[in-house]
Coordinates of C-alpha atoms in Angstrom, one line a residue:
X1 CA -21.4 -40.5 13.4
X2 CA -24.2 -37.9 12.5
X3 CA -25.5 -34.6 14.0
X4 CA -28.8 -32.5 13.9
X5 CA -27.5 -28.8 13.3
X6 CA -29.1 -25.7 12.8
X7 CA -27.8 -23.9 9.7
X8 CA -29.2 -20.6 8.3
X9 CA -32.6 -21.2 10.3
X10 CA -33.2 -24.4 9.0
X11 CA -31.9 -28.0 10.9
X12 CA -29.9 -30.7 9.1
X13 CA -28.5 -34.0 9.9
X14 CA -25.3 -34.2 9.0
X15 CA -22.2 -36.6 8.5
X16 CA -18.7 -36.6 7.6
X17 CA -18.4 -35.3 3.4
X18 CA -21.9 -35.0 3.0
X19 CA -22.7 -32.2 0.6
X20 CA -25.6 -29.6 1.4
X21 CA -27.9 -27.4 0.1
X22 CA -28.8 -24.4 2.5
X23 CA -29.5 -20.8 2.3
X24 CA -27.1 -18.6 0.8
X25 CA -24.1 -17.8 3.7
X26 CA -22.0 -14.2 3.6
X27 CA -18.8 -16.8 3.4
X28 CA -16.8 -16.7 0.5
X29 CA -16.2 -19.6 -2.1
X30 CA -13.1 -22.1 -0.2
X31 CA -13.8 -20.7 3.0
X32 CA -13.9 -22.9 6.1
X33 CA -17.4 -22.2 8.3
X34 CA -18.0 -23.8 11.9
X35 CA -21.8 -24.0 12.8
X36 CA -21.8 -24.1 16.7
X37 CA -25.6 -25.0 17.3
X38 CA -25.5 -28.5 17.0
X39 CA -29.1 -30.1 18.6
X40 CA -28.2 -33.9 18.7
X41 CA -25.0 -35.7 18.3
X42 CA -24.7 -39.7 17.7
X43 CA -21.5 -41.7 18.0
X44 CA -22.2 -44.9 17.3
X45 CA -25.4 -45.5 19.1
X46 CA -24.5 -43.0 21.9
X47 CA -26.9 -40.3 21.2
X48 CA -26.4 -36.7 23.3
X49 CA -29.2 -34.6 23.4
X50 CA -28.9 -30.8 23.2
X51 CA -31.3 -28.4 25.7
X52 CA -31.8 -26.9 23.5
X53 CA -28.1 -27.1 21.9
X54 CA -24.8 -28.8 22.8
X55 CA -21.8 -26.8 24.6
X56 CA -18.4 -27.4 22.9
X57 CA -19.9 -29.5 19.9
X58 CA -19.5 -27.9 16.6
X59 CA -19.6 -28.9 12.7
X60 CA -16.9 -28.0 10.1
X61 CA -17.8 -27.6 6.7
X62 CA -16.3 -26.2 3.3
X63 CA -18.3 -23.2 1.2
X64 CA -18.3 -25.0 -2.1
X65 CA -20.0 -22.7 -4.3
X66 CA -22.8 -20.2 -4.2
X67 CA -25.9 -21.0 -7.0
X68 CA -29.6 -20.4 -7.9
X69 CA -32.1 -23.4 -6.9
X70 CA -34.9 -24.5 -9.3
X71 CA -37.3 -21.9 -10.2
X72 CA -40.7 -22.4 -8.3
X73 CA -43.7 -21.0 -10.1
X74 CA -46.6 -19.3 -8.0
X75 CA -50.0 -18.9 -9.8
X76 CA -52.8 -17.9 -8.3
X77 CA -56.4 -17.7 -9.7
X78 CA -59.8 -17.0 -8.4
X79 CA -62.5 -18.7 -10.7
X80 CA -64.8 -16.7 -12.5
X81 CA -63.2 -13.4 -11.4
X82 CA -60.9 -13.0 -14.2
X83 CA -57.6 -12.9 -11.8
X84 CA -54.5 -14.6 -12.6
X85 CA -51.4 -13.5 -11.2
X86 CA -48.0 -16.0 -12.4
X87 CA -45.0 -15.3 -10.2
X88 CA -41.5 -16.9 -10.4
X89 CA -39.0 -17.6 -7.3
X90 CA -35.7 -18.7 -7.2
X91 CA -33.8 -19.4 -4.1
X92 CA -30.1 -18.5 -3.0
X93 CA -28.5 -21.3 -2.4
X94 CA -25.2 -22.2 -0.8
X95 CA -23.6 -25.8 -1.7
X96 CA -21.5 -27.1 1.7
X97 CA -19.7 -29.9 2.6
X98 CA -19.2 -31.6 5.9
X99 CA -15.5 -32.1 6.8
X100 CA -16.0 -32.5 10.3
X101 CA -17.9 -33.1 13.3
X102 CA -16.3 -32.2 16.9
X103 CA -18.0 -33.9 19.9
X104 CA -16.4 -32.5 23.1
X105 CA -19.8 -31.6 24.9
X106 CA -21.0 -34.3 26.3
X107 CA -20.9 -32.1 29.9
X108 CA -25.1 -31.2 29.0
X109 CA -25.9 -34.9 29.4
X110 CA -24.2 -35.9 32.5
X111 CA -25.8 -32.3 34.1
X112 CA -29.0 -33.3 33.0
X113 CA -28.9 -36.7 34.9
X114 CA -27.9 -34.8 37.9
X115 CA -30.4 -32.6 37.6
X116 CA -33.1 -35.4 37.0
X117 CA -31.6 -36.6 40.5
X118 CA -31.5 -34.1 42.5
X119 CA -35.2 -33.3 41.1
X120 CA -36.1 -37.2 42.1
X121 CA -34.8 -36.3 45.7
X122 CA -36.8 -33.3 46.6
X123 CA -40.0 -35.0 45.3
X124 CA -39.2 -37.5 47.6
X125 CA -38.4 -35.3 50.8
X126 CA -41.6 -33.5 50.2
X127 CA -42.9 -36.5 50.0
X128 CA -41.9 -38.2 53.0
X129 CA -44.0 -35.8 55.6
X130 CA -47.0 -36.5 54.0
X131 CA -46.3 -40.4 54.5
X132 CA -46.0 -39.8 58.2
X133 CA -49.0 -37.3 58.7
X134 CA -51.1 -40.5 56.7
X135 CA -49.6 -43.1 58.9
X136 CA -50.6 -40.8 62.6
X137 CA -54.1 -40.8 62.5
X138 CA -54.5 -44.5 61.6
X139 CA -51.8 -45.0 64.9
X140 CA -54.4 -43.1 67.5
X141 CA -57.5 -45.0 65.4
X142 CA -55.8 -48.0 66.8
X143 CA -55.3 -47.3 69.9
X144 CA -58.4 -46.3 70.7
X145 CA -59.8 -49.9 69.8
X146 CA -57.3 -51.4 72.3

């Protein structure tokens, strides 16, 4: 079982005591965190699609630890101009793991097949008239010969 969630602006997929990197949470160290805005959830081949996320479905994880990602270094130089600028970056990070994934939406899915049905119906009463308007005039064409 996996899921597609949205954490700190950023999606990942998920599963059960997988550990993650992601921007740095307000949570403290030990603290349980539920993420809500799950996108896509698969149980064993049944896959449940979000629009754009899934009611009731939420991820538990763990806050780990809180730590400082790699430095990235930004240079930037225009040729022959004598510019050179050297920056540094580190990112906040916040290390996670996954200790649970709850599945109890799976309402979104059957709604959306409704929904698909319903919208097949009306496509087919509207149309309908037009089949019957198309059908007249090649009735009195007919008759006419006769």
């Amino acid at each position: 079982m996996y899921a597609i969630v949205e954490i700190a602006g950023q999606q990942f997929k998920v599963s059960k005591d997988l550990k993650v990197y992601v921007h740095r949470l307000a949570n403290e160290e030990g603290s349980k965190v539920t993420f809500d805005k799950v996108l896509l959830l698969d149980d064993n081949g049944n896959v449940t699609l979000g629009a754009p996320a899934i009611e009731g479905a939420s991820v538990e994880a763990k806050v780990l630890q809180h730590l400082k990602g790699d430095k990235v270094i930004v240079f930037k130089k225009k040729r022959r101009k004598g510019y050179k600028k050297r920056n540094g970056h580190r990112q906040y990070l916040t290390q996670i793991v996954i200790e649970g994934i709850t599945a109890a939406g799976g309402t979104k899915k059957a709604a959306a097949k409704k929904a698909v049905v319903a919208e097949e119906a009306a496509t087919e009463e509207v149309e309908a008239p037009k089949a019957k308007k198309a059908a007249a005039p090649k009735a009195k064409k007919e008759a006419t010969k006769e």
